[in-house]
PDB file of C-alpha atoms in Angstrom:
ATOM      1  CA  UNK L   1      29.566   7.395   3.346  1.00 36.00           C
ATOM      2  CA  UNK L   2      31.424   7.377   0.039  1.00 34.00           C
ATOM      3  CA  UNK L   3      31.708   4.054  -1.718  1.00 38.00           C
ATOM      4  CA  UNK L   4      35.156   2.609  -1.959  1.00 36.00           C
ATOM      5  CA  UNK L   5      37.398  -0.194  -0.799  1.00 34.00           C
ATOM      6  CA  UNK L   6      36.478   0.356   2.854  1.00 35.00           C
ATOM      7  CA  UNK L   7      32.719   0.662   2.356  1.00 42.00           C
ATOM      8  CA  UNK L   8      30.316  -1.215   0.096  1.00 78.00           C
ATOM      9  CA  UNK L   9      27.042  -0.085   1.629  1.00 80.00           C
ATOM     10  CA  UNK L  10      25.409   3.151   2.711  1.00 83.00           C
ATOM     11  CA  UNK L  11      26.064   4.378   6.215  1.00 83.00           C
ATOM     12  CA  UNK L  12      23.602   3.155   8.839  1.00 83.00           C
ATOM     13  CA  UNK L  13      23.589   5.397  11.901  1.00 85.00           C
ATOM     14  CA  UNK L  14      21.441   4.049  14.765  1.00 79.00           C
ATOM     15  CA  UNK L  15      20.974   7.553  16.194  1.00 81.00           C
ATOM     16  CA  UNK L  16      17.900   9.497  14.981  1.00 81.00           C
ATOM     17  CA  UNK L  17      18.496  12.653  12.960  1.00 83.00           C
ATOM     18  CA  UNK L  18      16.471  15.451  11.355  1.00 88.00           C
ATOM     19  CA  UNK L  19      17.289  13.812   8.008  1.00 90.00           C
ATOM     20  CA  UNK L  20      16.594  10.083   8.199  1.00 91.00           C
ATOM     21  CA  UNK L  21      17.623   9.148   4.652  1.00 92.00           C
ATOM     22  CA  UNK L  22      19.916  10.910   2.234  1.00 93.00           C
ATOM     23  CA  UNK L  23      21.266   9.677  -1.091  1.00 94.00           C
ATOM     24  CA  UNK L  24      23.433  11.720  -3.445  1.00 94.00           C
ATOM     25  CA  UNK L  25      24.250  10.402  -6.936  1.00 95.00           C
ATOM     26  CA  UNK L  26      24.122   6.804  -5.678  1.00 94.00           C
ATOM     27  CA  UNK L  27      24.237   3.679  -7.817  1.00 94.00           C
ATOM     28  CA  UNK L  28      23.396   0.320  -6.248  1.00 94.00           C
ATOM     29  CA  UNK L  29      23.771  -3.139  -7.749  1.00 93.00           C
ATOM     30  CA  UNK L  30      23.891  -6.757  -6.604  1.00 88.00           C
ATOM     31  CA  UNK L  31      26.908  -7.415  -8.786  1.00 85.00           C
ATOM     32  CA  UNK L  32      28.554  -7.044 -12.214  1.00 83.00           C
ATOM     33  CA  UNK L  33      26.057  -7.153 -15.085  1.00 84.00           C
ATOM     34  CA  UNK L  34      23.198  -7.239 -12.553  1.00 89.00           C
ATOM     35  CA  UNK L  35      20.224  -4.906 -12.270  1.00 91.00           C
ATOM     36  CA  UNK L  36      21.183  -1.525 -10.819  1.00 93.00           C
ATOM     37  CA  UNK L  37      19.358   1.381  -9.172  1.00 95.00           C
ATOM     38  CA  UNK L  38      20.508   4.966  -9.662  1.00 95.00           C
ATOM     39  CA  UNK L  39      19.330   7.783  -7.408  1.00 95.00           C
ATOM     40  CA  UNK L  40      20.562  11.306  -8.270  1.00 95.00           C
ATOM     41  CA  UNK L  41      19.204  12.940  -5.104  1.00 94.00           C
ATOM     42  CA  UNK L  42      16.934  11.838  -2.278  1.00 94.00           C
ATOM     43  CA  UNK L  43      16.425  13.464   1.109  1.00 94.00           C
ATOM     44  CA  UNK L  44      13.784  12.210   3.554  1.00 94.00           C
ATOM     45  CA  UNK L  45      13.123  14.182   6.712  1.00 93.00           C
ATOM     46  CA  UNK L  46      12.173  12.733  10.083  1.00 92.00           C
ATOM     47  CA  UNK L  47       8.465  11.981  10.298  1.00 92.00           C
ATOM     48  CA  UNK L  48       7.765  12.188   6.567  1.00 94.00           C
ATOM     49  CA  UNK L  49       5.512   9.744   4.748  1.00 94.00           C
ATOM     50  CA  UNK L  50       6.991   8.655   1.410  1.00 95.00           C
ATOM     51  CA  UNK L  51       5.354   6.490  -1.234  1.00 94.00           C
ATOM     52  CA  UNK L  52       7.358   4.535  -3.805  1.00 95.00           C
ATOM     53  CA  UNK L  53       5.670   3.663  -7.095  1.00 93.00           C
ATOM     54  CA  UNK L  54       6.650   2.076 -10.398  1.00 91.00           C
ATOM     55  CA  UNK L  55       5.985  -0.847 -12.699  1.00 90.00           C
ATOM     56  CA  UNK L  56       6.792  -4.415 -11.754  1.00 87.00           C
ATOM     57  CA  UNK L  57      10.552  -4.914 -12.025  1.00 88.00           C
ATOM     58  CA  UNK L  58      11.346  -1.193 -11.989  1.00 92.00           C
ATOM     59  CA  UNK L  59      13.542  -1.464  -8.881  1.00 92.00           C
ATOM     60  CA  UNK L  60      11.250  -0.574  -5.970  1.00 93.00           C
ATOM     61  CA  UNK L  61      12.262  -3.519  -3.787  1.00 91.00           C
ATOM     62  CA  UNK L  62      15.917  -3.036  -4.741  1.00 92.00           C
ATOM     63  CA  UNK L  63      15.780   0.575  -3.558  1.00 93.00           C
ATOM     64  CA  UNK L  64      14.298  -0.601  -0.242  1.00 92.00           C
ATOM     65  CA  UNK L  65      17.142  -3.109   0.112  1.00 90.00           C
ATOM     66  CA  UNK L  66      19.607  -0.332  -0.605  1.00 91.00           C
ATOM     67  CA  UNK L  67      18.084   1.871   2.101  1.00 91.00           C
ATOM     68  CA  UNK L  68      18.323  -1.028   4.557  1.00 88.00           C
ATOM     69  CA  UNK L  69      22.045  -1.321   3.835  1.00 87.00           C
ATOM     70  CA  UNK L  70      21.702  -4.682   2.107  1.00 88.00           C
ATOM     71  CA  UNK L  71      22.278  -3.785  -1.561  1.00 91.00           C
ATOM     72  CA  UNK L  72      25.910  -2.828  -2.317  1.00 91.00           C
ATOM     73  CA  UNK L  73      26.616   0.743  -3.372  1.00 92.00           C
ATOM     74  CA  UNK L  74      28.879   1.181  -6.401  1.00 91.00           C
ATOM     75  CA  UNK L  75      29.207   4.955  -6.347  1.00 92.00           C
ATOM     76  CA  UNK L  76      27.863   8.030  -4.632  1.00 93.00           C
ATOM     77  CA  UNK L  77      27.187   8.954  -1.052  1.00 90.00           C
ATOM     78  CA  UNK L  78      24.345   7.803   1.185  1.00 90.00           C
ATOM     79  CA  UNK L  79      23.263   7.451   4.799  1.00 89.00           C
ATOM     80  CA  UNK L  80      20.252   6.400   6.821  1.00 90.00           C
ATOM     81  CA  UNK L  81      19.830   7.449  10.459  1.00 91.00           C
ATOM     82  CA  UNK L  82      17.831   5.704  13.153  1.00 89.00           C
ATOM     83  CA  UNK L  83      16.673   2.170  13.858  1.00 87.00           C
ATOM     84  CA  UNK L  84      15.060   0.499  10.836  1.00 87.00           C
ATOM     85  CA  UNK L  85      11.878  -1.528  10.792  1.00 82.00           C
ATOM     86  CA  UNK L  86      11.561  -3.384   7.474  1.00 84.00           C
ATOM     87  CA  UNK L  87       8.444  -5.277   6.358  1.00 79.00           C
ATOM     88  CA  UNK L  88       9.246  -7.385   3.293  1.00 80.00           C
ATOM     89  CA  UNK L  89       6.821  -8.650   0.637  1.00 74.00           C
ATOM     90  CA  UNK L  90       7.145 -12.101   2.152  1.00 71.00           C
ATOM     91  CA  UNK L  91       6.295 -11.932   5.876  1.00 66.00           C
ATOM     92  CA  UNK L  92       8.767 -13.525   8.238  1.00 71.00           C
ATOM     93  CA  UNK L  93       7.606 -14.767  11.622  1.00 70.00           C
ATOM     94  CA  UNK L  94       9.470 -16.252  14.556  1.00 73.00           C
ATOM     95  CA  UNK L  95       8.608 -19.729  15.813  1.00 68.00           C
ATOM     96  CA  UNK L  96       7.152 -18.332  19.008  1.00 81.00           C
ATOM     97  CA  UNK L  97       4.004 -16.603  20.281  1.00 86.00           C
ATOM     98  CA  UNK L  98       2.170 -13.809  18.491  1.00 84.00           C
ATOM     99  CA  UNK L  99       3.025 -11.539  21.389  1.00 88.00           C
ATOM    100  CA  UNK L 100       6.741 -12.239  20.990  1.00 86.00           C
ATOM    101  CA  UNK L 101       6.481 -11.598  17.242  1.00 80.00           C
ATOM    102  CA  UNK L 102       4.974  -8.205  17.974  1.00 83.00           C
ATOM    103  CA  UNK L 103       7.398  -7.322  20.768  1.00 85.00           C
ATOM    104  CA  UNK L 104      10.521  -8.553  18.934  1.00 78.00           C
ATOM    105  CA  UNK L 105      12.537  -8.689  22.153  1.00 82.00           C
ATOM    106  CA  UNK L 106      11.091  -5.554  23.764  1.00 85.00           C
ATOM    107  CA  UNK L 107       9.459  -5.563  27.195  1.00 89.00           C
ATOM    108  CA  UNK L 108       5.711  -6.206  27.304  1.00 90.00           C
ATOM    109  CA  UNK L 109       3.616  -3.067  27.701  1.00 91.00           C
ATOM    110  CA  UNK L 110      -0.067  -4.044  27.762  1.00 90.00           C
ATOM    111  CA  UNK L 111      -1.331  -0.600  26.729  1.00 91.00           C
ATOM    112  CA  UNK L 112       1.098  -0.338  23.806  1.00 89.00           C
ATOM    113  CA  UNK L 113       0.477  -3.967  22.750  1.00 90.00           C
ATOM    114  CA  UNK L 114      -3.303  -3.435  22.666  1.00 90.00           C
ATOM    115  CA  UNK L 115      -2.819  -0.219  20.707  1.00 89.00           C
ATOM    116  CA  UNK L 116      -0.744  -2.028  18.096  1.00 87.00           C
ATOM    117  CA  UNK L 117      -3.229  -4.930  17.900  1.00 88.00           C
ATOM    118  CA  UNK L 118      -6.159  -2.574  17.369  1.00 89.00           C
ATOM    119  CA  UNK L 119      -4.306  -0.463  14.792  1.00 87.00           C
ATOM    120  CA  UNK L 120      -3.355  -3.526  12.734  1.00 81.00           C
ATOM    121  CA  UNK L 121      -6.876  -5.023  12.895  1.00 84.00           C
ATOM    122  CA  UNK L 122      -5.420  -7.945  14.859  1.00 85.00           C
ATOM    123  CA  UNK L 123      -7.639  -7.745  17.949  1.00 87.00           C
ATOM    124  CA  UNK L 124     -10.583  -9.604  16.404  1.00 83.00           C
ATOM    125  CA  UNK L 125      -8.296 -12.414  15.245  1.00 83.00           C
ATOM    126  CA  UNK L 126      -6.757 -12.741  18.718  1.00 87.00           C
ATOM    127  CA  UNK L 127     -10.218 -12.946  20.290  1.00 87.00           C
ATOM    128  CA  UNK L 128     -11.052 -15.940  18.089  1.00 82.00           C
ATOM    129  CA  UNK L 129      -7.877 -17.787  19.091  1.00 82.00           C
ATOM    130  CA  UNK L 130      -8.113 -20.016  22.142  1.00 81.00           C
ATOM    131  CA  UNK L 131      -4.751 -18.842  23.501  1.00 84.00           C
ATOM    132  CA  UNK L 132      -5.011 -15.252  22.287  1.00 87.00           C
ATOM    133  CA  UNK L 133      -1.650 -13.539  21.881  1.00 86.00           C
ATOM    134  CA  UNK L 134       0.019 -16.590  23.423  1.00 86.00           C
ATOM    135  CA  UNK L 135      -0.771 -18.576  20.293  1.00 82.00           C
ATOM    136  CA  UNK L 136       2.439 -19.993  18.828  1.00 72.00           C
ATOM    137  CA  UNK L 137       2.892 -19.335  15.273  1.00 69.00           C
ATOM    138  CA  UNK L 138       6.803  -5.371  15.518  1.00 49.00           C
ATOM    139  CA  UNK L 139       8.981  -3.547  17.320  1.00 60.00           C
ATOM    140  CA  UNK L 140      10.052   0.084  17.866  1.00 66.00           C
ATOM    141  CA  UNK L 141      11.931   1.855  15.067  1.00 79.00           C
ATOM    142  CA  UNK L 142      12.677   5.333  13.771  1.00 88.00           C
ATOM    143  CA  UNK L 143      12.347   4.464  10.071  1.00 90.00           C
ATOM    144  CA  UNK L 144       9.687   2.051   8.835  1.00 91.00           C
ATOM    145  CA  UNK L 145      10.064   0.559   5.353  1.00 90.00           C
ATOM    146  CA  UNK L 146       7.086  -1.360   3.962  1.00 90.00           C
ATOM    147  CA  UNK L 147       7.489  -3.282   0.705  1.00 89.00           C
ATOM    148  CA  UNK L 148       4.001  -3.587  -0.823  1.00 87.00           C
ATOM    149  CA  UNK L 149       2.364  -3.962   2.579  1.00 83.00           C
ATOM    150  CA  UNK L 150      -1.219  -3.327   1.433  1.00 86.00           C
ATOM    151  CA  UNK L 151      -1.443  -5.756  -1.488  1.00 83.00           C
ATOM    152  CA  UNK L 152      -2.303  -8.756   0.707  1.00 77.00           C
ATOM    153  CA  UNK L 153      -5.301  -7.224   2.513  1.00 83.00           C
ATOM    154  CA  UNK L 154      -8.846  -6.371   1.449  1.00 84.00           C
ATOM    155  CA  UNK L 155     -10.172  -2.820   1.078  1.00 86.00           C
ATOM    156  CA  UNK L 156     -11.635  -2.653   4.597  1.00 87.00           C
ATOM    157  CA  UNK L 157      -8.424  -3.780   6.332  1.00 86.00           C
ATOM    158  CA  UNK L 158      -6.360  -1.566   3.998  1.00 89.00           C
ATOM    159  CA  UNK L 159      -8.319   1.503   5.047  1.00 89.00           C
ATOM    160  CA  UNK L 160      -8.014   0.513   8.718  1.00 88.00           C
ATOM    161  CA  UNK L 161      -4.228   0.134   8.469  1.00 88.00           C
ATOM    162  CA  UNK L 162      -3.830   3.427   6.612  1.00 89.00           C
ATOM    163  CA  UNK L 163      -5.905   5.336   9.161  1.00 89.00           C
ATOM    164  CA  UNK L 164      -4.426   3.729  12.275  1.00 87.00           C
ATOM    165  CA  UNK L 165      -0.829   2.993  11.254  1.00 87.00           C
ATOM    166  CA  UNK L 166       0.472   4.828   8.185  1.00 89.00           C
ATOM    167  CA  UNK L 167      -1.367   8.163   8.236  1.00 88.00           C
ATOM    168  CA  UNK L 168      -0.208  11.164  10.248  1.00 86.00           C
ATOM    169  CA  UNK L 169      -2.596  10.250  13.068  1.00 86.00           C
ATOM    170  CA  UNK L 170      -1.535   6.572  13.164  1.00 87.00           C
ATOM    171  CA  UNK L 171       0.557   4.938  15.861  1.00 84.00           C
ATOM    172  CA  UNK L 172       3.757   5.504  13.847  1.00 87.00           C
ATOM    173  CA  UNK L 173       2.580   8.788  12.333  1.00 90.00           C
ATOM    174  CA  UNK L 174       5.471  10.684  13.937  1.00 90.00           C
ATOM    175  CA  UNK L 175       8.054   8.310  12.444  1.00 92.00           C
ATOM    176  CA  UNK L 176       9.512   8.178   8.953  1.00 94.00           C
ATOM    177  CA  UNK L 177       7.399   5.840   6.793  1.00 94.00           C
ATOM    178  CA  UNK L 178       8.453   4.593   3.359  1.00 94.00           C
ATOM    179  CA  UNK L 179       5.788   2.577   1.556  1.00 94.00           C
ATOM    180  CA  UNK L 180       6.144   0.709  -1.714  1.00 93.00           C
ATOM    181  CA  UNK L 181       2.647   0.514  -3.131  1.00 90.00           C
ATOM    182  CA  UNK L 182       0.513   0.061  -6.236  1.00 88.00           C
ATOM    183  CA  UNK L 183      -2.431   1.744  -4.490  1.00 86.00           C
ATOM    184  CA  UNK L 184      -2.619   5.105  -6.242  1.00 86.00           C
ATOM    185  CA  UNK L 185      -5.179   6.432  -3.767  1.00 86.00           C
ATOM    186  CA  UNK L 186      -2.566   6.369  -0.982  1.00 89.00           C
ATOM    187  CA  UNK L 187      -0.091   8.609  -2.834  1.00 90.00           C
ATOM    188  CA  UNK L 188      -1.785  11.965  -2.001  1.00 90.00           C
ATOM    189  CA  UNK L 189      -1.265  11.232   1.714  1.00 91.00           C
ATOM    190  CA  UNK L 190       2.519  11.243   1.365  1.00 92.00           C
ATOM    191  CA  UNK L 191       5.049  14.077   1.657  1.00 94.00           C
ATOM    192  CA  UNK L 192       7.187  12.736  -1.180  1.00 94.00           C
ATOM    193  CA  UNK L 193       6.618  10.393  -4.100  1.00 95.00           C
ATOM    194  CA  UNK L 194       9.501   8.287  -5.397  1.00 94.00           C
ATOM    195  CA  UNK L 195       9.001   6.967  -8.916  1.00 93.00           C
ATOM    196  CA  UNK L 196      11.228   4.266 -10.372  1.00 91.00           C
ATOM    197  CA  UNK L 197      11.629   3.531 -14.081  1.00 92.00           C
ATOM    198  CA  UNK L 198      14.179   0.889 -15.091  1.00 91.00           C
ATOM    199  CA  UNK L 199      16.154   1.555 -11.921  1.00 91.00           C
ATOM    200  CA  UNK L 200      16.103   5.350 -12.308  1.00 93.00           C
ATOM    201  CA  UNK L 201      14.805   7.251  -9.276  1.00 93.00           C
ATOM    202  CA  UNK L 202      12.766  10.433  -9.511  1.00 93.00           C
ATOM    203  CA  UNK L 203      11.547  12.278  -6.406  1.00 93.00           C
ATOM    204  CA  UNK L 204       8.575  14.652  -6.245  1.00 92.00           C
ATOM    205  CA  UNK L 205       7.833  16.811  -3.199  1.00 92.00           C
ATOM    206  CA  UNK L 206       4.167  17.457  -2.469  1.00 91.00           C
ATOM    207  CA  UNK L 207       1.840  18.745   0.237  1.00 89.00           C
ATOM    208  CA  UNK L 208      -0.012  15.751   1.698  1.00 88.00           C
ATOM    209  CA  UNK L 209      -3.784  15.898   1.887  1.00 86.00           C
ATOM    210  CA  UNK L 210      -5.540  15.338   5.182  1.00 78.00           C
ATOM    211  CA  UNK L 211      -6.931  11.869   5.678  1.00 71.00           C
ATOM    212  CA  UNK L 212     -10.408  13.205   6.442  1.00 61.00           C
ATOM    213  CA  UNK L 213     -10.696  15.022   3.121  1.00 48.00           C
ATOM    214  CA  UNK L 214      -9.152  12.098   1.298  1.00 46.00           C
ATOM    215  CA  UNK L 215     -11.821   9.599   2.310  1.00 43.00           C
ATOM    216  CA  UNK L 216     -14.885  11.842   2.240  1.00 39.00           C
ATOM    217  CA  UNK L 217     -17.626  10.238   0.191  1.00 37.00           C
ATOM    218  CA  UNK L 218     -18.653  12.366  -2.762  1.00 34.00           C
ATOM    219  CA  UNK L 219     -22.081  10.780  -2.655  1.00 30.00           C
ATOM    220  CA  UNK L 220     -22.689  12.047   0.874  1.00 36.00           C
ATOM    221  CA  UNK L 221     -21.497  15.510  -0.027  1.00 37.00           C
ATOM    222  CA  UNK L 222     -24.090  15.739  -2.771  1.00 35.00           C
ATOM    223  CA  UNK L 223     -26.947  15.187  -0.303  1.00 34.00           C
ATOM    224  CA  UNK L 224     -26.983  18.420   1.661  1.00 39.00           C
ATOM    225  CA  UNK L 225     -29.186  18.309   4.707  1.00 37.00           C
ATOM    226  CA  UNK L 226     -29.659  14.540   4.550  1.00 33.00           C
ATOM    227  CA  UNK L 227     -27.953  13.962   7.899  1.00 36.00           C
ATOM    228  CA  UNK L 228     -29.501  10.588   8.579  1.00 35.00           C
ATOM    229  CA  UNK L 229     -28.738   9.289   5.098  1.00 37.00           C
ATOM    230  CA  UNK L 230     -25.154  10.535   5.293  1.00 32.00           C
ATOM    231  CA  UNK L 231     -24.688   8.828   8.643  1.00 39.00           C
ATOM    232  CA  UNK L 232     -26.000   5.560   7.237  1.00 37.00           C
ATOM    233  CA  UNK L 233     -23.572   5.811   4.322  1.00 33.00           C
ATOM    234  CA  UNK L 234     -20.712   6.540   6.695  1.00 38.00           C
ATOM    235  CA  UNK L 235     -21.467   3.382   8.691  1.00 42.00           C
ATOM    236  CA  UNK L 236     -21.113   1.191   5.599  1.00 36.00           C
ATOM    237  CA  UNK L 237     -17.506   0.076   4.905  1.00 41.00           C
ATOM    238  CA  UNK L 238     -16.484   1.452   1.525  1.00 44.00           C
ATOM    239  CA  UNK L 239     -13.378   0.890  -0.588  1.00 43.00           C
ATOM    240  CA  UNK L 240     -10.624   3.374   0.223  1.00 43.00           C
ATOM    241  CA  UNK L 241     -10.659   5.691  -2.779  1.00 44.00           C
ATOM    242  CA  UNK L 242     -10.067   9.368  -3.435  1.00 41.00           C
ATOM    243  CA  UNK L 243     -12.192  10.027  -6.501  1.00 40.00           C
ATOM    244  CA  UNK L 244     -14.635   7.147  -6.905  1.00 39.00           C
ATOM    245  CA  UNK L 245     -16.374   6.951 -10.266  1.00 40.00           C
ATOM    246  CA  UNK L 246     -20.119   6.802 -10.037  1.00 39.00           C
ATOM    247  CA  UNK L 247     -22.917   6.273 -12.551  1.00 43.00           C
ATOM    248  CA  UNK L 248     -20.832   4.368 -15.084  1.00 42.00           C
ATOM    249  CA  UNK L 249     -22.928   3.899 -18.254  1.00 44.00           C
ATOM    250  CA  UNK L 250     -24.393   0.372 -18.486  1.00 47.00           C
ATOM    251  CA  UNK L 251     -23.747  -1.913 -21.415  1.00 45.00           C
ATOM    252  CA  UNK L 252     -26.481  -1.863 -24.062  1.00 51.00           C
ATOM    253  CA  UNK L 253     -27.485  -4.266 -26.824  1.00 53.00           C
ATOM    254  CA  UNK L 254     -26.037  -1.820 -29.351  1.00 55.00           C
ATOM    255  CA  UNK L 255     -22.600  -2.400 -27.874  1.00 51.00           C
ATOM    256  CA  UNK L 256     -22.946  -6.154 -28.218  1.00 48.00           C
ATOM    257  CA  UNK L 257     -24.283  -5.803 -31.765  1.00 56.00           C
ATOM    258  CA  UNK L 258     -21.268  -3.775 -32.795  1.00 52.00           C
ATOM    259  CA  UNK L 259     -18.915  -6.293 -31.230  1.00 50.00           C
ATOM    260  CA  UNK L 260     -20.695  -9.228 -32.917  1.00 53.00           C
ATOM    261  CA  UNK L 261     -20.669  -7.453 -36.277  1.00 55.00           C
ATOM    262  CA  UNK L 262     -16.937  -6.839 -36.049  1.00 53.00           C
ATOM    263  CA  UNK L 263     -16.402 -10.498 -35.188  1.00 51.00           C
ATOM    264  CA  UNK L 264     -18.027 -11.593 -38.465  1.00 53.00           C
ATOM    265  CA  UNK L 265     -20.999 -13.355 -36.917  1.00 51.00           C
ATOM    266  CA  UNK L 266     -23.588 -10.648 -37.415  1.00 51.00           C
ATOM    267  CA  UNK L 267     -26.487 -12.915 -38.546  1.00 53.00           C
ATOM    268  CA  UNK L 268     -25.949 -15.402 -35.726  1.00 55.00           C
ATOM    269  CA  UNK L 269     -25.743 -12.530 -33.242  1.00 54.00           C
ATOM    270  CA  UNK L 270     -29.079 -11.061 -34.376  1.00 58.00           C
ATOM    271  CA  UNK L 271     -30.769 -14.475 -34.065  1.00 58.00           C
ATOM    272  CA  UNK L 272     -29.377 -14.923 -30.562  1.00 60.00           C
ATOM    273  CA  UNK L 273     -30.550 -11.441 -29.631  1.00 61.00           C
ATOM    274  CA  UNK L 274     -34.096 -12.163 -30.828  1.00 63.00           C
ATOM    275  CA  UNK L 275     -34.224 -15.428 -28.885  1.00 59.00           C
ATOM    276  CA  UNK L 276     -33.058 -13.733 -25.671  1.00 56.00           C
ATOM    277  CA  UNK L 277     -35.569 -10.905 -26.126  1.00 62.00           C
ATOM    278  CA  UNK L 278     -38.387 -13.403 -26.702  1.00 58.00           C
ATOM    279  CA  UNK L 279     -37.521 -15.347 -23.553  1.00 53.00           C
ATOM    280  CA  UNK L 280     -37.282 -12.133 -21.481  1.00 56.00           C
ATOM    281  CA  UNK L 281     -40.663 -10.939 -22.788  1.00 59.00           C
ATOM    282  CA  UNK L 282     -42.305 -14.274 -22.052  1.00 56.00           C
ATOM    283  CA  UNK L 283     -43.332 -14.893 -25.668  1.00 50.00           C
ATOM    284  CA  UNK L 284     -41.246 -18.057 -25.923  1.00 49.00           C
ATOM    285  CA  UNK L 285     -41.305 -20.951 -23.537  1.00 52.00           C
ATOM    286  CA  UNK L 286     -38.009 -22.621 -22.815  1.00 47.00           C
ATOM    287  CA  UNK L 287     -38.346 -26.415 -22.669  1.00 48.00           C
ATOM    288  CA  UNK L 288     -36.738 -28.159 -19.738  1.00 46.00           C
TER     289      UNK L 288
END
């Protein structure tokens, strides 16, 4: 919908479409002299996984607000088709049961509810709660927008969520997923990468890698024929990385000596070094 007197936001069509998001030469801003986001061209197809990256303050969250129809459009043409599920940086919960927060008004389907709980690593937490999912404390959509979803979880839970929710084989793998993230290792899994710099949007199309090849341990691959060892490594939770760096060189005394010399305390540094070496070798007794 073209911006003008009769429209200040992009068009939100509740009906799904082959193209779920489309922006053409759009400029969004919260008001005069406020921060603005400019997107020359963006087209997101149904079922695509899109990652959004950029420095802090570059406009990632503003672009998500624009796609949700919340940030006013100053010029250009844009539309988003389908029901939107938006997960903000600051979680919002209803003052009701966990089950109701997950269902968000939909009818209870035990099989679907358990699937969602398992995918989000919530099952173990529910088991520890006396009232389970009835403890007082999402919902179906066609387009899911996650603003920095993974920053609040540890590496193990992050990997679980990526595998069971965000990736192509996850429970919303057939839906359009837009993820704002600082986790560079997630980017190769996406169909498109949106980069923001001072409010300027750049879009790169890419062929996503398969999740299995993305999380394969390079250490295991180097041990051909060691089936048992590889299985043991696979059973150990590892950080979710694409190209882990192994065998980093350790720090040596020479490195410390150079640093101490540059600091201007070379003589004191040598004395300290000799004392430490003497204690380590057992030639000097430390009084208590």
